[in-house]
GROMACS .gro file of C-alpha atoms in nm:
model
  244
    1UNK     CA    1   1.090   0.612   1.450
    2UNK     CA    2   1.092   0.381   1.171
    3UNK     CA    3   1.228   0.667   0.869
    4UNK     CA    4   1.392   0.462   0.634
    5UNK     CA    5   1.251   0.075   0.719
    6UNK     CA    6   1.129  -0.230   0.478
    7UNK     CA    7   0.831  -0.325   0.629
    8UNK     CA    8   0.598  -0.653   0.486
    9UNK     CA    9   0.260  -0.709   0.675
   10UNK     CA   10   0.068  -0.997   0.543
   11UNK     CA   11  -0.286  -0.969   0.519
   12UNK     CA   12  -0.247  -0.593   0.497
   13UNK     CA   13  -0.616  -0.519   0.281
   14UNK     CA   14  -0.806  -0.492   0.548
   15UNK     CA   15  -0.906  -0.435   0.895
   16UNK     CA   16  -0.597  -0.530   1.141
   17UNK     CA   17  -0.366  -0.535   0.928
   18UNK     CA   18  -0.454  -0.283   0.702
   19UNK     CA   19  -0.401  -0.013   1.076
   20UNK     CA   20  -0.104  -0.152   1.117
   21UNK     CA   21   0.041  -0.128   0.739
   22UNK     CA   22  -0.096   0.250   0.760
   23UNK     CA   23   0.065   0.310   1.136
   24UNK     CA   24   0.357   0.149   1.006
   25UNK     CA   25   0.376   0.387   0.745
   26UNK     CA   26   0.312   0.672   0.925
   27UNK     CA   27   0.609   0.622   1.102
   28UNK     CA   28   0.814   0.595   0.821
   29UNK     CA   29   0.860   0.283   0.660
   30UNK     CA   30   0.836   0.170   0.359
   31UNK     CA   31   0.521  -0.104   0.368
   32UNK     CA   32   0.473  -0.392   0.133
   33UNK     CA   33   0.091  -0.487   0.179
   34UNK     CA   34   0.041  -0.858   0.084
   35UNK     CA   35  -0.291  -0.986   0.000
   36UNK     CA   36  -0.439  -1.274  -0.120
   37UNK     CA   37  -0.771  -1.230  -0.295
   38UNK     CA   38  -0.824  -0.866  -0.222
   39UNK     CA   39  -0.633  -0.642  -0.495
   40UNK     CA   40  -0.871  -0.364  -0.492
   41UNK     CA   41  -0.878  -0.335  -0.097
   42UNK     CA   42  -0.524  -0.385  -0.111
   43UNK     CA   43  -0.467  -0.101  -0.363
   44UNK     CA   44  -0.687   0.130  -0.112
   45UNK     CA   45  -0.463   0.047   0.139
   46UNK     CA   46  -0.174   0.133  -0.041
   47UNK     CA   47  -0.334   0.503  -0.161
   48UNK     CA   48  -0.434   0.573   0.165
   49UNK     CA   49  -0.057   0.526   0.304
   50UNK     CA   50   0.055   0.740  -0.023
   51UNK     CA   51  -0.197   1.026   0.034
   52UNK     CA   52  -0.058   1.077   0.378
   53UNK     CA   53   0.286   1.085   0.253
   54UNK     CA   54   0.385   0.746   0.309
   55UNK     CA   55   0.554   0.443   0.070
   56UNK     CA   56   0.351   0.157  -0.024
   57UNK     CA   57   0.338  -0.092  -0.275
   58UNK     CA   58   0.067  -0.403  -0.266
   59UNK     CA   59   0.169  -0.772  -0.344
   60UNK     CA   60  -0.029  -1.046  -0.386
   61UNK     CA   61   0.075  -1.361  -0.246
   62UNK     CA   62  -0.118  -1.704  -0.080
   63UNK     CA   63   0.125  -1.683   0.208
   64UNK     CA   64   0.022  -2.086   0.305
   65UNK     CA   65   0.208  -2.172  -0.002
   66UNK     CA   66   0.540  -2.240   0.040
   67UNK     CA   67   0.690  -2.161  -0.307
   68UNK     CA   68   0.455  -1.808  -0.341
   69UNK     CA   69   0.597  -1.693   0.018
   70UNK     CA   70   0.973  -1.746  -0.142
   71UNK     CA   71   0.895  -1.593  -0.470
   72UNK     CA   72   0.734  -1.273  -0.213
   73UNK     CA   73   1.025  -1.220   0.020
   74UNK     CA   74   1.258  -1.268  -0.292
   75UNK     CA   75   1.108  -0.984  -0.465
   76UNK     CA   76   1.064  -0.763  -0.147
   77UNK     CA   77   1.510  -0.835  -0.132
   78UNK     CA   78   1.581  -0.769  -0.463
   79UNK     CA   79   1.348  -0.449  -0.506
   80UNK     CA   80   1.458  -0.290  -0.118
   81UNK     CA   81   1.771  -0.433  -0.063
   82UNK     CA   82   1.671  -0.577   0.250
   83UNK     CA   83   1.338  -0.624   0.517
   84UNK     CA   84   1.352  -0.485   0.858
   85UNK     CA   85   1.019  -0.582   0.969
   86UNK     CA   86   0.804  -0.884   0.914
   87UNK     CA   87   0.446  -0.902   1.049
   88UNK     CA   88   0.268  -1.194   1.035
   89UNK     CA   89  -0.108  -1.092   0.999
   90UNK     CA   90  -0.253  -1.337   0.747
   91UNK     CA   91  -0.494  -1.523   0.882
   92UNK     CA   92  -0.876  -1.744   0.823
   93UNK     CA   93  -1.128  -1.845   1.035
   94UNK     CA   94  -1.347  -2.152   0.955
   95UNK     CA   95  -1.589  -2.186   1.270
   96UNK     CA   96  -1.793  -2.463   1.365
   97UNK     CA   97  -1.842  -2.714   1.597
   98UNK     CA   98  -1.722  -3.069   1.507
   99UNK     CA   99  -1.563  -2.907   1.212
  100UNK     CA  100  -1.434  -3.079   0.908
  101UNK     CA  101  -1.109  -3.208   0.837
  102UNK     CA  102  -1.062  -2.954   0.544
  103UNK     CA  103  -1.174  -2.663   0.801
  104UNK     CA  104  -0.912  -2.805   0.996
  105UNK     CA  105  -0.660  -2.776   0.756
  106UNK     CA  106  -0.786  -2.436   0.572
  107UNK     CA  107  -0.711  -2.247   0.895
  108UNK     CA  108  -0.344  -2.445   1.048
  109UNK     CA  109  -0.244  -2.382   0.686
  110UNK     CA  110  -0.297  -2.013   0.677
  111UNK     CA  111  -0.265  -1.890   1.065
  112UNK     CA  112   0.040  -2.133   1.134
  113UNK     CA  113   0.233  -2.243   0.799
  114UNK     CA  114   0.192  -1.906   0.669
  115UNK     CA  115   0.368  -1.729   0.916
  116UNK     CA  116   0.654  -2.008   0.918
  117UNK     CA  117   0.705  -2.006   0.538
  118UNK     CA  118   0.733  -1.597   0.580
  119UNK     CA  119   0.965  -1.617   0.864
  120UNK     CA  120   1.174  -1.911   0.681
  121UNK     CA  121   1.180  -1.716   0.374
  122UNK     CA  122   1.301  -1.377   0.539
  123UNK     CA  123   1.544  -1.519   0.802
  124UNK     CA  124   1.866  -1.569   0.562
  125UNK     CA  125   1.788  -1.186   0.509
  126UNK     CA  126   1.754  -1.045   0.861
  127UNK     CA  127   2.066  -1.288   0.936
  128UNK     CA  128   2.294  -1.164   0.657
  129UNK     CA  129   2.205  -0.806   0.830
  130UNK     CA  130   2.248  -0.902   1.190
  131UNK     CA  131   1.898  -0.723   1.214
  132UNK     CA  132   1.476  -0.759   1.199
  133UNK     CA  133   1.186  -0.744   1.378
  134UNK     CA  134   1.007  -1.012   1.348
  135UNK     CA  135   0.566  -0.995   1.486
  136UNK     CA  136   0.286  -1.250   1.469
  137UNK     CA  137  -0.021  -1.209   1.538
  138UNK     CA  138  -0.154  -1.456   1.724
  139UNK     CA  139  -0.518  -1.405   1.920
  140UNK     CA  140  -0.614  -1.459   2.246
  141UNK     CA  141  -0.788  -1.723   2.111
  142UNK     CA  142  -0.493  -1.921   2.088
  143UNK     CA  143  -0.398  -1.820   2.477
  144UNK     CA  144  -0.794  -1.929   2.643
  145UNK     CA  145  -0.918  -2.135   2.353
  146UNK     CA  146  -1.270  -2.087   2.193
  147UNK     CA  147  -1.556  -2.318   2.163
  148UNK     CA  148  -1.628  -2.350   1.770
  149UNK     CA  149  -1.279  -2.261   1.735
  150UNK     CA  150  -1.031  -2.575   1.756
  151UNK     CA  151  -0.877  -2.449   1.449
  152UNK     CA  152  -0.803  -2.113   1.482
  153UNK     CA  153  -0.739  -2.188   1.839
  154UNK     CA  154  -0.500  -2.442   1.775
  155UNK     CA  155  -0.320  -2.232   1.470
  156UNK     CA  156  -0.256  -1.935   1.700
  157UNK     CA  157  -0.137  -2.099   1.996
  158UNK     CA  158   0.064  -2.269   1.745
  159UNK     CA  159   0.186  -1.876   1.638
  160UNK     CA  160   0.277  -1.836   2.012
  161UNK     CA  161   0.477  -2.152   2.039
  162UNK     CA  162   0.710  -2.060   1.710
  163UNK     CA  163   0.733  -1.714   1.826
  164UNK     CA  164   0.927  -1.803   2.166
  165UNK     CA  165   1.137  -2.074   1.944
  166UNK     CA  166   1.225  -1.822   1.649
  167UNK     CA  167   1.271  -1.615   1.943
  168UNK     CA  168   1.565  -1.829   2.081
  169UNK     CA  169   1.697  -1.882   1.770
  170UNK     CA  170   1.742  -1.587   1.618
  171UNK     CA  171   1.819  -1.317   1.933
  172UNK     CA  172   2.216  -1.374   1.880
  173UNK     CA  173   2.204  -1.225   1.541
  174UNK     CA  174   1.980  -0.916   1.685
  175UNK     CA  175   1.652  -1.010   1.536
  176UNK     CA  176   1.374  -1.028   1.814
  177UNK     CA  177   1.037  -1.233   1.759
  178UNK     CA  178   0.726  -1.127   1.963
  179UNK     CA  179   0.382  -1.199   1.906
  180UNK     CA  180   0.056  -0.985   1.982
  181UNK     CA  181  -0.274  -1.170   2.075
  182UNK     CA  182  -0.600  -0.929   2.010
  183UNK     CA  183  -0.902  -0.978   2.164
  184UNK     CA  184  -1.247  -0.850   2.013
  185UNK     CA  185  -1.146  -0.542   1.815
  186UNK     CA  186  -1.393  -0.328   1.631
  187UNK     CA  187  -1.373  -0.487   1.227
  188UNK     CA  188  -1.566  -0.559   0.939
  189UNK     CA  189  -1.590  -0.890   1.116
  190UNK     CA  190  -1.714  -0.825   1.441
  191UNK     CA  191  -1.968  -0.531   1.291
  192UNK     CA  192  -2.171  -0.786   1.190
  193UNK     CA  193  -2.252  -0.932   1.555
  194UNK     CA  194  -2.615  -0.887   1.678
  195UNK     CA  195  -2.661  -0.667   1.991
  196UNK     CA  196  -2.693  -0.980   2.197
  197UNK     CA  197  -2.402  -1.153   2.132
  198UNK     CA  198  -2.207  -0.822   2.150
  199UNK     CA  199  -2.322  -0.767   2.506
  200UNK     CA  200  -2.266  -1.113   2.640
  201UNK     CA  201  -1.888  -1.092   2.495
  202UNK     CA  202  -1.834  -0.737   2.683
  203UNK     CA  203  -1.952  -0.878   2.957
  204UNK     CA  204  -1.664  -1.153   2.970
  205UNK     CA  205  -1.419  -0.787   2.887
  206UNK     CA  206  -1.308  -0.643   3.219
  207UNK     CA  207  -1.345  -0.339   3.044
  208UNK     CA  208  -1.674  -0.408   2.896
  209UNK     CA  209  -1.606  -0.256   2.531
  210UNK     CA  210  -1.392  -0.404   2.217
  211UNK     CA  211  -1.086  -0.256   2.100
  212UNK     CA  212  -0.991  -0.040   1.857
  213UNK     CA  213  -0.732  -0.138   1.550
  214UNK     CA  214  -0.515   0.157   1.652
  215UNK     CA  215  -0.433  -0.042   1.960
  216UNK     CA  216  -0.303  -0.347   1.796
  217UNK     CA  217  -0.118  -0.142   1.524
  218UNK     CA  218   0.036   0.103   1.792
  219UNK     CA  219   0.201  -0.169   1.978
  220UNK     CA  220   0.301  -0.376   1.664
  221UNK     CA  221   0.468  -0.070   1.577
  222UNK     CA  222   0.621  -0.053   1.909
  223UNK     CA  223   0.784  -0.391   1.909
  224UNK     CA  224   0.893  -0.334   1.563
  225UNK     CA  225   1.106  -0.050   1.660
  226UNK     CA  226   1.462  -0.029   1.809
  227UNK     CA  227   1.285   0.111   2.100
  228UNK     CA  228   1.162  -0.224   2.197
  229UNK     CA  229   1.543  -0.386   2.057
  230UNK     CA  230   1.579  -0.607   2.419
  231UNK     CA  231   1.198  -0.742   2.358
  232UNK     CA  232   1.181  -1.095   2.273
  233UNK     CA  233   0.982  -1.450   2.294
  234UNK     CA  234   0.713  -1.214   2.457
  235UNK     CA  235   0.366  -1.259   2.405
  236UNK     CA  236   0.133  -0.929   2.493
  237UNK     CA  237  -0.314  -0.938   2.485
  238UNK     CA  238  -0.446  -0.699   2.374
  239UNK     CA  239  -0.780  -0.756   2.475
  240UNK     CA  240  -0.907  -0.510   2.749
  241UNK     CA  241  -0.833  -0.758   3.006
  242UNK     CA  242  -1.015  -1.076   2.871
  243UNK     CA  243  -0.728  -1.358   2.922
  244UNK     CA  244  -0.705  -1.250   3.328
   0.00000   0.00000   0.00000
């Protein structure tokens, strides 16, 4: 479905985005897995896709940095000869209540200018070839809002607004922008939750368990297929039913 693709996920080293770099992959195209701070992770990632028969290659990059995202998508042009799908995955948290200005801007940094200066970067590209999917990954965070979370709320509602304007900019060239909001899905991150506050989150899931990666990554792949080539500005939870 996706034989012969350029694919860069950001945030690829681990958990979300390291399912969807792999289903990605598994599909068949060729997946550039950007990291930040995690080489070795990122390196897994990348032998994982290769012992399965897939092409990988990992690339390190702060995405919030406007000059490093250039200097990324440059490289991923000159080395492939073009990108065909861009998913925006990087992203922090920094919760708290009452949270401090540098918190504040850790997270809108990251979440929100980090998927702008990889969609600025790449759009040229995708515009010289009339082509490009183009997903972020917002949360449904960013569609209810989250107590200890005006942040990361705030930077992935923020995701959902660009989407639908990239969206409208870009669908006359055929390049489509669509953005998938998880809920709680089964990570490193949410492992770590005590028994208590696991049950009194399922209990606000109509259907009372978390998600898997697989789910996220199998619809990413999805909308970054020509199967989904008259999707666009649309903005799909994944989250068992939680933003009803």
């Amino acid at each position: 479905m996706l034989t012969g693709k350029i694919a860069v996920v950001t945030g690829a080293s681990r958990g979300i985005g390291k399912e969807i770099a792999k289903t990605l992959a598994a599909k068949g195209a060729t997946v550039v897995v950007n990291y930040n701070g995690s080489a070795a992770k990122a390196e897994e990632t990348v032998k994982e896709i290769e012992a399965l028969g897939g092409k990988a290659e990992a690339l390190q990059c702060n995405v919030s940095e406007y000059d490093k995202a250039a200097e990324m998508m440059e490289y991923v042009v000159k080395t492939y000869g073009r990108v065909d799908i861009l998913v925006n995955n990087a992203g922090i948290t920094r919760d708290n209540l009452l949270m401090s200005e540098e918190d504040f801007d850790a997270v809108l940094n990251t979440n929100l200018k980090g998927a702008f200066n990889c969609i600025k970067h790449i759009s040229r590209q995708m515009l010289k070839q009339k082509s490009g999917h183009i997903v972020n990954i917002s949360s449904v965070s960013g569609v209810m809002g989250n107590a200890g979370q005006v942040n990361y709320s705030a930077s992935k509602a923020g995701v959902i607004g660009m989407t639908k304007a990239v969206a409208r900019e870009m669908a006359s060239r055929g390049i489509t922008c669509n953005a998938v909001a998880p809920g709680f899905i089964k990570t490193d991150m949410t492992d770590v939750l005590s028994d208590t506050i696991r049950e009194n989150i399922n209990a606000q899931i109509p259907m009372r368990t978390f998600g898997e990666t697989a789910d996220v990554a199998n619809l990413v792949a999805f909308l970054a297929s020509d199967e989904a080539k008259y999707i666009t500005g649309q903005v799909i939870c994944v989250d068992g039913g939680m933003a009803i």
